[in-house]
PDB file of C-alpha atoms and ligand atoms in Angstrom:
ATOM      1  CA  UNK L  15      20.910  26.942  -3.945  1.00 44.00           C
ATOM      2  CA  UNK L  16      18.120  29.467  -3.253  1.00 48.00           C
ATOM      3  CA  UNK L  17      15.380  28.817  -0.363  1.00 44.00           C
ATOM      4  CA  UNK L  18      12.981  28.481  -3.309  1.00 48.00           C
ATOM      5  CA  UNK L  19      15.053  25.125  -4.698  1.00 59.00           C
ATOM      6  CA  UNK L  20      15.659  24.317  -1.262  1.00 71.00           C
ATOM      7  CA  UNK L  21      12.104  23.283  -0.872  1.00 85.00           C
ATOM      8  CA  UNK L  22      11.831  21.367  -4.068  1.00 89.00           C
ATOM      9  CA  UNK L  23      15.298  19.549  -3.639  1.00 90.00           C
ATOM     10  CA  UNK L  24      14.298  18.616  -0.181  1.00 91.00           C
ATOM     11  CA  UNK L  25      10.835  17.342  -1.417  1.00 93.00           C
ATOM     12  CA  UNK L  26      13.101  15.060  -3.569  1.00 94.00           C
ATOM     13  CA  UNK L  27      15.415  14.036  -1.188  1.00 94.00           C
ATOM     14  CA  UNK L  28      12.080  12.734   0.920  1.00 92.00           C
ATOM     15  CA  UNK L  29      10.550  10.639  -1.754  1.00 95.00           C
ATOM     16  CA  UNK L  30      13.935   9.579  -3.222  1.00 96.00           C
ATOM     17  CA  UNK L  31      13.242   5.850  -1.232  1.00 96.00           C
ATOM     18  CA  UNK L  32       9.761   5.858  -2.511  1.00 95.00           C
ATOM     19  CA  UNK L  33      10.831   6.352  -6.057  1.00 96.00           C
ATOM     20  CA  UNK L  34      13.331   3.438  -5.721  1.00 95.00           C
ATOM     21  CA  UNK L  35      11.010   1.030  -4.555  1.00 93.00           C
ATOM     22  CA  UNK L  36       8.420   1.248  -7.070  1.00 94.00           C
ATOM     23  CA  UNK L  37       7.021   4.738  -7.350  1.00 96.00           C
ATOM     24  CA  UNK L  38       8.441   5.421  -9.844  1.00 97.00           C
ATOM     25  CA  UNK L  39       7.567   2.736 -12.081  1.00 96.00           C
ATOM     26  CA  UNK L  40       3.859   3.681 -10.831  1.00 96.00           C
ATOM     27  CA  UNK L  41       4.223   6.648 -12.391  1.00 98.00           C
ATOM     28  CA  UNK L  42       5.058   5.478 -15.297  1.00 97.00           C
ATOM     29  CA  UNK L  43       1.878   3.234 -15.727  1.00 97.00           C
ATOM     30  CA  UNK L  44      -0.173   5.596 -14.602  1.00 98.00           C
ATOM     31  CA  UNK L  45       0.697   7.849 -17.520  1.00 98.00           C
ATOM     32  CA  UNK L  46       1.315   5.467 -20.044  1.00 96.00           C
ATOM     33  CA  UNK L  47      -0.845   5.839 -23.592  1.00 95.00           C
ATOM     34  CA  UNK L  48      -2.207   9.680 -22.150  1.00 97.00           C
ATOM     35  CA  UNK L  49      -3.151  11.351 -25.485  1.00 95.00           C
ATOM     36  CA  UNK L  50      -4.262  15.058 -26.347  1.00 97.00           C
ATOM     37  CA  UNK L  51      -4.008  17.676 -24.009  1.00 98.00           C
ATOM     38  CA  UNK L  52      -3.591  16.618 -20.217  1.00 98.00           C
ATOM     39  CA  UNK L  53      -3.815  18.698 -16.934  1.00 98.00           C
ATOM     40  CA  UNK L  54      -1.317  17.866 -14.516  1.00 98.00           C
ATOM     41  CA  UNK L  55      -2.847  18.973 -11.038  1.00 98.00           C
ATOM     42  CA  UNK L  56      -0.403  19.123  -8.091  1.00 98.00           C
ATOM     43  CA  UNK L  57       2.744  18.185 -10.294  1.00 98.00           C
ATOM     44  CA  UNK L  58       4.953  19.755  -7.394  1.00 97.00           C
ATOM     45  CA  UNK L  59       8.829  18.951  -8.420  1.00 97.00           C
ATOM     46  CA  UNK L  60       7.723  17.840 -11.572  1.00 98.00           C
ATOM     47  CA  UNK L  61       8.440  13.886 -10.658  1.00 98.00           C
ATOM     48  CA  UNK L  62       5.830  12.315 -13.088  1.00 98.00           C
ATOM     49  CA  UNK L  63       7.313  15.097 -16.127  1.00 98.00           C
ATOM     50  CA  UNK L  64       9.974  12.094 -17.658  1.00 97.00           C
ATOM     51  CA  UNK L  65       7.100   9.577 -17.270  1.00 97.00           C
ATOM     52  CA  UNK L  66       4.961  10.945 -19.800  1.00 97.00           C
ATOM     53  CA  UNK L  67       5.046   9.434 -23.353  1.00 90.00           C
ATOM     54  CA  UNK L  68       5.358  11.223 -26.226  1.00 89.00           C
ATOM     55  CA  UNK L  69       1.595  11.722 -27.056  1.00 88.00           C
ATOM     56  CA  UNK L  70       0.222  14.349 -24.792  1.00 97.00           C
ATOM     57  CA  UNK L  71       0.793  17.774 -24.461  1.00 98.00           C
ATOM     58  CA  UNK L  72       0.446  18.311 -20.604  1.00 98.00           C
ATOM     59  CA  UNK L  73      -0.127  21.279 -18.763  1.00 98.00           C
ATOM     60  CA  UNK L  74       0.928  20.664 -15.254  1.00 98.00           C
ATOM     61  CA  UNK L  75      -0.082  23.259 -12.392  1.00 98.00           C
ATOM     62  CA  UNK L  76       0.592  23.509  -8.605  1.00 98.00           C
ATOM     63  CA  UNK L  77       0.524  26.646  -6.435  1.00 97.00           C
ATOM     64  CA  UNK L  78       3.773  26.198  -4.978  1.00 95.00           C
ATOM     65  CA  UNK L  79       6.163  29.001  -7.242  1.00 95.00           C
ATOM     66  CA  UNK L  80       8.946  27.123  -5.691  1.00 93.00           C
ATOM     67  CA  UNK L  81       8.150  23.353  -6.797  1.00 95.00           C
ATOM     68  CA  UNK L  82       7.284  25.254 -10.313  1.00 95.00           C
ATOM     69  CA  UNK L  83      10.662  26.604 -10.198  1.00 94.00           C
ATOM     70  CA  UNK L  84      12.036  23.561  -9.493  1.00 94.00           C
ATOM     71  CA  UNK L  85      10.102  21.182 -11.983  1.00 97.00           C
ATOM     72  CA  UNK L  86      11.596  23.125 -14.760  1.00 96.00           C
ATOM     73  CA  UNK L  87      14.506  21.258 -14.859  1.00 95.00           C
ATOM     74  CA  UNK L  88      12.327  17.815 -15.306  1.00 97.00           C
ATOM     75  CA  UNK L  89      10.216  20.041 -18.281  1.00 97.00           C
ATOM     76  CA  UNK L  90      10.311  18.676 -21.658  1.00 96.00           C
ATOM     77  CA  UNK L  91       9.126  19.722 -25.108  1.00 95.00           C
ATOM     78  CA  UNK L  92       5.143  19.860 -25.123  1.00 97.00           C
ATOM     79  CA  UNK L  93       5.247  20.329 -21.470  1.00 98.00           C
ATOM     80  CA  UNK L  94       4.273  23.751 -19.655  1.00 98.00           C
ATOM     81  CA  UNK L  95       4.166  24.677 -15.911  1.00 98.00           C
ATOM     82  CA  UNK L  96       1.315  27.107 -14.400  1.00 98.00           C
ATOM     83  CA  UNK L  97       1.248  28.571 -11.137  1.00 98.00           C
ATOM     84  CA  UNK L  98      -2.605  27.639 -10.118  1.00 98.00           C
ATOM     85  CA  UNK L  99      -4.423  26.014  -7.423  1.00 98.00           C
ATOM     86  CA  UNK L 100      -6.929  22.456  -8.272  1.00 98.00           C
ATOM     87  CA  UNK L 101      -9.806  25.136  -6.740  1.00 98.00           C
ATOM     88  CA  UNK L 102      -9.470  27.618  -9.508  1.00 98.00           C
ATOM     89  CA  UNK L 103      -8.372  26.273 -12.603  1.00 98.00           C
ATOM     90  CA  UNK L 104      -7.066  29.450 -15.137  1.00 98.00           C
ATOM     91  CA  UNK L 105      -8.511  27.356 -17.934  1.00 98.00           C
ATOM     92  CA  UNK L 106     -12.056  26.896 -20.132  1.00 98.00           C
ATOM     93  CA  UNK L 107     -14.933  24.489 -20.014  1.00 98.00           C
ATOM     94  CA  UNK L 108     -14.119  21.206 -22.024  1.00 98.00           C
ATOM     95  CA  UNK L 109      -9.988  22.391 -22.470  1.00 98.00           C
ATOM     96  CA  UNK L 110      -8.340  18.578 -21.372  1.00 98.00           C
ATOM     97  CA  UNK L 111      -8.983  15.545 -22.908  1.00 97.00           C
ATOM     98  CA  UNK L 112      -7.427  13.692 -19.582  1.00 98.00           C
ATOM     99  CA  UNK L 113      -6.512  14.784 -15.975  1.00 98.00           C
ATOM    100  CA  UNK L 114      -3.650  13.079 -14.134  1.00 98.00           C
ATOM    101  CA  UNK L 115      -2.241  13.654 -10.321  1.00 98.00           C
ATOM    102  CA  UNK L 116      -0.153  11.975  -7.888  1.00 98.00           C
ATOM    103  CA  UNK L 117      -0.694  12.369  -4.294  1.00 97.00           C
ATOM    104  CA  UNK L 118      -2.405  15.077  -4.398  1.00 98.00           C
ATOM    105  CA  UNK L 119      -5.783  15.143  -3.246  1.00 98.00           C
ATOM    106  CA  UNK L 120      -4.381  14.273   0.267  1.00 97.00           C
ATOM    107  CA  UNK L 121      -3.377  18.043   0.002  1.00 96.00           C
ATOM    108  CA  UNK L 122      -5.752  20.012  -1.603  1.00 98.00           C
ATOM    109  CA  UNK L 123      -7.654  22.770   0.510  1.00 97.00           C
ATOM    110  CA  UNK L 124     -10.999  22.040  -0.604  1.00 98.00           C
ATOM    111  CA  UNK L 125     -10.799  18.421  -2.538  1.00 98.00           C
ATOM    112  CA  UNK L 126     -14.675  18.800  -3.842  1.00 98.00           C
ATOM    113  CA  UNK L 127     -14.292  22.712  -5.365  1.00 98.00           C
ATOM    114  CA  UNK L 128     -10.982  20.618  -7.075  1.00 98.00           C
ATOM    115  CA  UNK L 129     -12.574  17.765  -8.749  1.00 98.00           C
ATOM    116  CA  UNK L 130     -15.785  20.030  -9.344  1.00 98.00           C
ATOM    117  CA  UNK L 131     -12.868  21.818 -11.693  1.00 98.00           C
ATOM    118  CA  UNK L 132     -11.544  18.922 -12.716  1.00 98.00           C
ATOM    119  CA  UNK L 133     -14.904  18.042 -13.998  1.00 97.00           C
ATOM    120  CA  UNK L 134     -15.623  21.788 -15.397  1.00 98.00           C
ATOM    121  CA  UNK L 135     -12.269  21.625 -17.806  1.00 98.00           C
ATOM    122  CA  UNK L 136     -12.459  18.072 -18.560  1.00 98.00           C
ATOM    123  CA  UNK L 137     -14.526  16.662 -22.081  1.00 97.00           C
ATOM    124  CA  UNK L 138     -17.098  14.800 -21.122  1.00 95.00           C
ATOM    125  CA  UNK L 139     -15.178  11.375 -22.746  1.00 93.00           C
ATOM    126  CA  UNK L 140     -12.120  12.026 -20.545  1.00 97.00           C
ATOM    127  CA  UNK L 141     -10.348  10.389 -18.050  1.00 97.00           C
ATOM    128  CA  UNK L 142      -9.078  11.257 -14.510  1.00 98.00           C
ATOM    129  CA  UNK L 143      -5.874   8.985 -13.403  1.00 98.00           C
ATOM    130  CA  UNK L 144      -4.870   9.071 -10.031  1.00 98.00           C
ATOM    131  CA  UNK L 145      -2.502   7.741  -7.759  1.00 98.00           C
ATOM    132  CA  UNK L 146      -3.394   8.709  -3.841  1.00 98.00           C
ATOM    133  CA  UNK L 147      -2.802   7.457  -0.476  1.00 96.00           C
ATOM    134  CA  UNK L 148      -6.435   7.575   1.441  1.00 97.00           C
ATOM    135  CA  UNK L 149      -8.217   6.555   4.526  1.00 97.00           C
ATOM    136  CA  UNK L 150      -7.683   2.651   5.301  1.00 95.00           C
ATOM    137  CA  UNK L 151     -11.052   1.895   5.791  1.00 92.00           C
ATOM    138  CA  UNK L 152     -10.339  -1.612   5.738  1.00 90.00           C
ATOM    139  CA  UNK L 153      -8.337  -1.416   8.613  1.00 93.00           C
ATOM    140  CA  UNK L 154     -10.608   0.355  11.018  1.00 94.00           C
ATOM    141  CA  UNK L 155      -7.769   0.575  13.825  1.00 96.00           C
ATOM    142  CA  UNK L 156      -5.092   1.983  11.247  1.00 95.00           C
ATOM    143  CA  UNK L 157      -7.759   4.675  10.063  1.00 96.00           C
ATOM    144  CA  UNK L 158      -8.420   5.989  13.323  1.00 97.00           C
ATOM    145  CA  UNK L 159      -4.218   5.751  13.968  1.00 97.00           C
ATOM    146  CA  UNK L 160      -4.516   7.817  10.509  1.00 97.00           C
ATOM    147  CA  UNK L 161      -7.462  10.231  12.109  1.00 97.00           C
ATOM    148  CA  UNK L 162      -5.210  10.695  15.178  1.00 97.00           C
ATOM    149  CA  UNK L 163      -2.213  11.326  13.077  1.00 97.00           C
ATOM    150  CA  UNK L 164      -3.458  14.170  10.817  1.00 97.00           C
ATOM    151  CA  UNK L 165      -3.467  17.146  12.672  1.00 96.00           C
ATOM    152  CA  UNK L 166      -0.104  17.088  13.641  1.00 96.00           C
ATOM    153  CA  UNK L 167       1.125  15.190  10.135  1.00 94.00           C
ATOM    154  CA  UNK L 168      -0.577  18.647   8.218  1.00 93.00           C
ATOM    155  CA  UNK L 169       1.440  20.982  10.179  1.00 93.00           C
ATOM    156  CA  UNK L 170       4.940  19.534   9.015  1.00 90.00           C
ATOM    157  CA  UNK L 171       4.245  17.761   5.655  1.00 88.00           C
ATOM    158  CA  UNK L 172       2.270  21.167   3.927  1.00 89.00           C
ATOM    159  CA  UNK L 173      -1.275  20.116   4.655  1.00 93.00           C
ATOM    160  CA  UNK L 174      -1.502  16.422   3.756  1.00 95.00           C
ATOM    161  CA  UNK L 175      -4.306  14.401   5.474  1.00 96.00           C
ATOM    162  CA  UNK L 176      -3.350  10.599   5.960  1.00 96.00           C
ATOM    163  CA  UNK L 177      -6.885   9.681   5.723  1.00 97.00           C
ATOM    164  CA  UNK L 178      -8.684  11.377   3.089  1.00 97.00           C
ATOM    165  CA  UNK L 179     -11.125   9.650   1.811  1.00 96.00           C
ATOM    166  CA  UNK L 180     -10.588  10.450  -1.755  1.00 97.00           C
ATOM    167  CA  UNK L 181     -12.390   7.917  -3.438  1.00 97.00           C
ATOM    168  CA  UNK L 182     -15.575   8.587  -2.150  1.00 97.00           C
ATOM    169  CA  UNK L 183     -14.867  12.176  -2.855  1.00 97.00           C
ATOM    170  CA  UNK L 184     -14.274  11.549  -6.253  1.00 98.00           C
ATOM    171  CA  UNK L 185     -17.412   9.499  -6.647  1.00 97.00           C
ATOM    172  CA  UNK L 186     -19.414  12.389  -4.868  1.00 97.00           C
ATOM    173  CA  UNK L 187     -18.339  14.988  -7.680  1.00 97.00           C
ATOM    174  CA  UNK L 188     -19.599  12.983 -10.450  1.00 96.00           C
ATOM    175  CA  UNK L 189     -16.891  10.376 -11.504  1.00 97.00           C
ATOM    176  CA  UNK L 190     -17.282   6.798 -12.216  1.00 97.00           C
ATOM    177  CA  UNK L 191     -14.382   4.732 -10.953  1.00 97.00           C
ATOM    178  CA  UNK L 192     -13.772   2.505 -13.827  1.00 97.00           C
ATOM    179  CA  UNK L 193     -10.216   0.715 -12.638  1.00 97.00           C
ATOM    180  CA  UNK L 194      -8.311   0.392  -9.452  1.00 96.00           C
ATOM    181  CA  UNK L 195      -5.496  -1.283  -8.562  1.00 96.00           C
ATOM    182  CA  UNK L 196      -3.882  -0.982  -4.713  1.00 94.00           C
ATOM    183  CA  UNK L 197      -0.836  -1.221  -3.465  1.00 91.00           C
ATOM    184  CA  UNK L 198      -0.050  -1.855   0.634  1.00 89.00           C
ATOM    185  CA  UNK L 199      -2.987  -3.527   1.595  1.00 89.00           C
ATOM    186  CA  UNK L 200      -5.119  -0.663   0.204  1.00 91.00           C
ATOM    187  CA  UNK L 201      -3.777   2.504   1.816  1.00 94.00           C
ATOM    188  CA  UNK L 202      -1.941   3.360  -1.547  1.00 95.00           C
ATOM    189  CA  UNK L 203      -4.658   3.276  -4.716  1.00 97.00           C
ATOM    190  CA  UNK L 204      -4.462   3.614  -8.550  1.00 98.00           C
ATOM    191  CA  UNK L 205      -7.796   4.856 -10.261  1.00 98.00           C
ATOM    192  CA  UNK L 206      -8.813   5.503 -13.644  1.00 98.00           C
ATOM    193  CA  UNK L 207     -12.016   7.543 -13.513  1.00 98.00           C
ATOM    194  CA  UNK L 208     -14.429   8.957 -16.163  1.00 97.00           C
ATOM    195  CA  UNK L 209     -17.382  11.488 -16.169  1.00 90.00           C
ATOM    196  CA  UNK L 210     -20.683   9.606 -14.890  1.00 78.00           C
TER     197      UNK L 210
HETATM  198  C1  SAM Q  17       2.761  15.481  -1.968  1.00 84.06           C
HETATM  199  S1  SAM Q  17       3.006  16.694  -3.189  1.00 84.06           S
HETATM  200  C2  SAM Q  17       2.886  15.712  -4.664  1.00 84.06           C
HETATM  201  C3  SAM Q  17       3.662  16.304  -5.794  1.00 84.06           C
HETATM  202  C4  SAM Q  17       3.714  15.444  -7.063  1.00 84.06           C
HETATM  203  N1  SAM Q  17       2.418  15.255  -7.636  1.00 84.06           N
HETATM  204  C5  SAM Q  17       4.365  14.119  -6.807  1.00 84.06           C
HETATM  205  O1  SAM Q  17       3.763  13.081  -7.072  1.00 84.06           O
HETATM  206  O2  SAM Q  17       5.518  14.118  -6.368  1.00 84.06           O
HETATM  207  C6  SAM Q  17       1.484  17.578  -3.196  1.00 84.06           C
HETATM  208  C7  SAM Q  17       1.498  18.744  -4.170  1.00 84.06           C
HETATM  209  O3  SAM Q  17       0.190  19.320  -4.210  1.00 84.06           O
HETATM  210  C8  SAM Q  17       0.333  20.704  -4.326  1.00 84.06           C
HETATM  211  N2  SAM Q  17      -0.913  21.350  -3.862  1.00 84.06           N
HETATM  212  C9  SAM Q  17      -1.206  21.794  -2.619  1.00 84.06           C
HETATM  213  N3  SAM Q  17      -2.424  22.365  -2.616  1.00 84.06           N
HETATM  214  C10 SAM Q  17      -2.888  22.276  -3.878  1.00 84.06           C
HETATM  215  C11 SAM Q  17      -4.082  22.728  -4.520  1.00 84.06           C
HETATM  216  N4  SAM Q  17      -5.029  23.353  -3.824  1.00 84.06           N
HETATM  217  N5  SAM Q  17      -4.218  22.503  -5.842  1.00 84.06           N
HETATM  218  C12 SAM Q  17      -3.255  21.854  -6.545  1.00 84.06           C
HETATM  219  N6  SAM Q  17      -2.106  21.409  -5.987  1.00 84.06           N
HETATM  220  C13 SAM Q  17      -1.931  21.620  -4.684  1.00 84.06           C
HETATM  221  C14 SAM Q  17       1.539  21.027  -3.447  1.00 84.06           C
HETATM  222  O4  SAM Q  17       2.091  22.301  -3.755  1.00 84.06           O
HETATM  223  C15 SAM Q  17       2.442  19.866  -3.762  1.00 84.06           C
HETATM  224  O5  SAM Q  17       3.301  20.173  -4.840  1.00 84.06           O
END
């Protein structure tokens, strides 16, 4: 095993529990009836890959070269890996007919240059599906435990933030939240977005 696989079969080891005890099926129904041609931002190991019908053609990017390296092995016919950050997408205006991720925008440098791509290479009919832990702003004591948390959670989990406050985010760059469906009280959340 090189360091490169290392990374990714570590990654898997990690979410392994989370994949048993629903995640997986999440995934699933988060992808389920995509059509066209999809951009997969942030598909790290390649864990959503098997979940995608036969319909779409998906594109699926992260930055990592090692997680690429490692998602290969998930990669199926009609399915293509590219090295490329959410921030600078290597792709035209109006390419994708539908964007997916999965915890991903907890991770993303600059989360409004990312969905200000997502809306550049998105139609204007498509959809954005996301699964993402955020901020519990519900629970006002657990988001400031989550505040107090993310500094030192970035520095050993590759720059996630417990408590970004994606939705809002996502709202801000021009999407209209159109379903949403949560999972642990809120701090876990489906959405199915499309251009405003
Ligand atoms: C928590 S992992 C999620 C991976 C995968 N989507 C999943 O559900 O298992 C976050 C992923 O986002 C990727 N990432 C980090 N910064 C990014 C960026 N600026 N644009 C796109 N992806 C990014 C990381 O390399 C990593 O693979």
């Amino acid at each position: 095993m090189t360091v490169g696989s290392f990374d990714g079969w570590l990654y898997d080891v990690f979410m392994a529990p989370a994949e048993r005890l629903g995640l997986a099926s999440r995934r699933r129904d988060l992808l389920h009836g995509l059509r066209g041609l999809v951009l997969e931002i942030g598909a790290g190991t390649g864990l959503n890959l098997p979940h995608y019908g036969p319909g779409p053609t998906v594109i699926a990017v992260d930055p990592k070269m090692s997680h690429i390296r490692y998602a290969r092995r998930r990669q199926r016919r009609g399915q293509y890996l590219v090295c490329a950050r959410a921030e600078a997408l290597p792709f035209r205006d109006a390419t994708f007919q539908a964007a997916a991720g999965t915890l991903v925008f907890c991770t993303v440098g600059d989360p409004g240059k990312g969905l200000a791509e997502l809306r550049r290479v998105l139609e204007p009919e498509a959809e954005l599906r996301l699964i993402e832990h955020v901020r519990w702003e519900r629970r006002p004591t657990m988001a400031r435990l989550q505040d107090w948390l993310t500094p030192a959670w970035k520095t050993i989990s590759d720059g996630c933030h417990l408590n970004r406050a994606t939705e809002k985010l996502i709202e801000q760059a021009g999407f209209e939240i159109k379903r949403r469906r949560e999972d642990f009280g809120g701090v876990f959340v489906e959405l199915h977005a499309r251009l405003d």
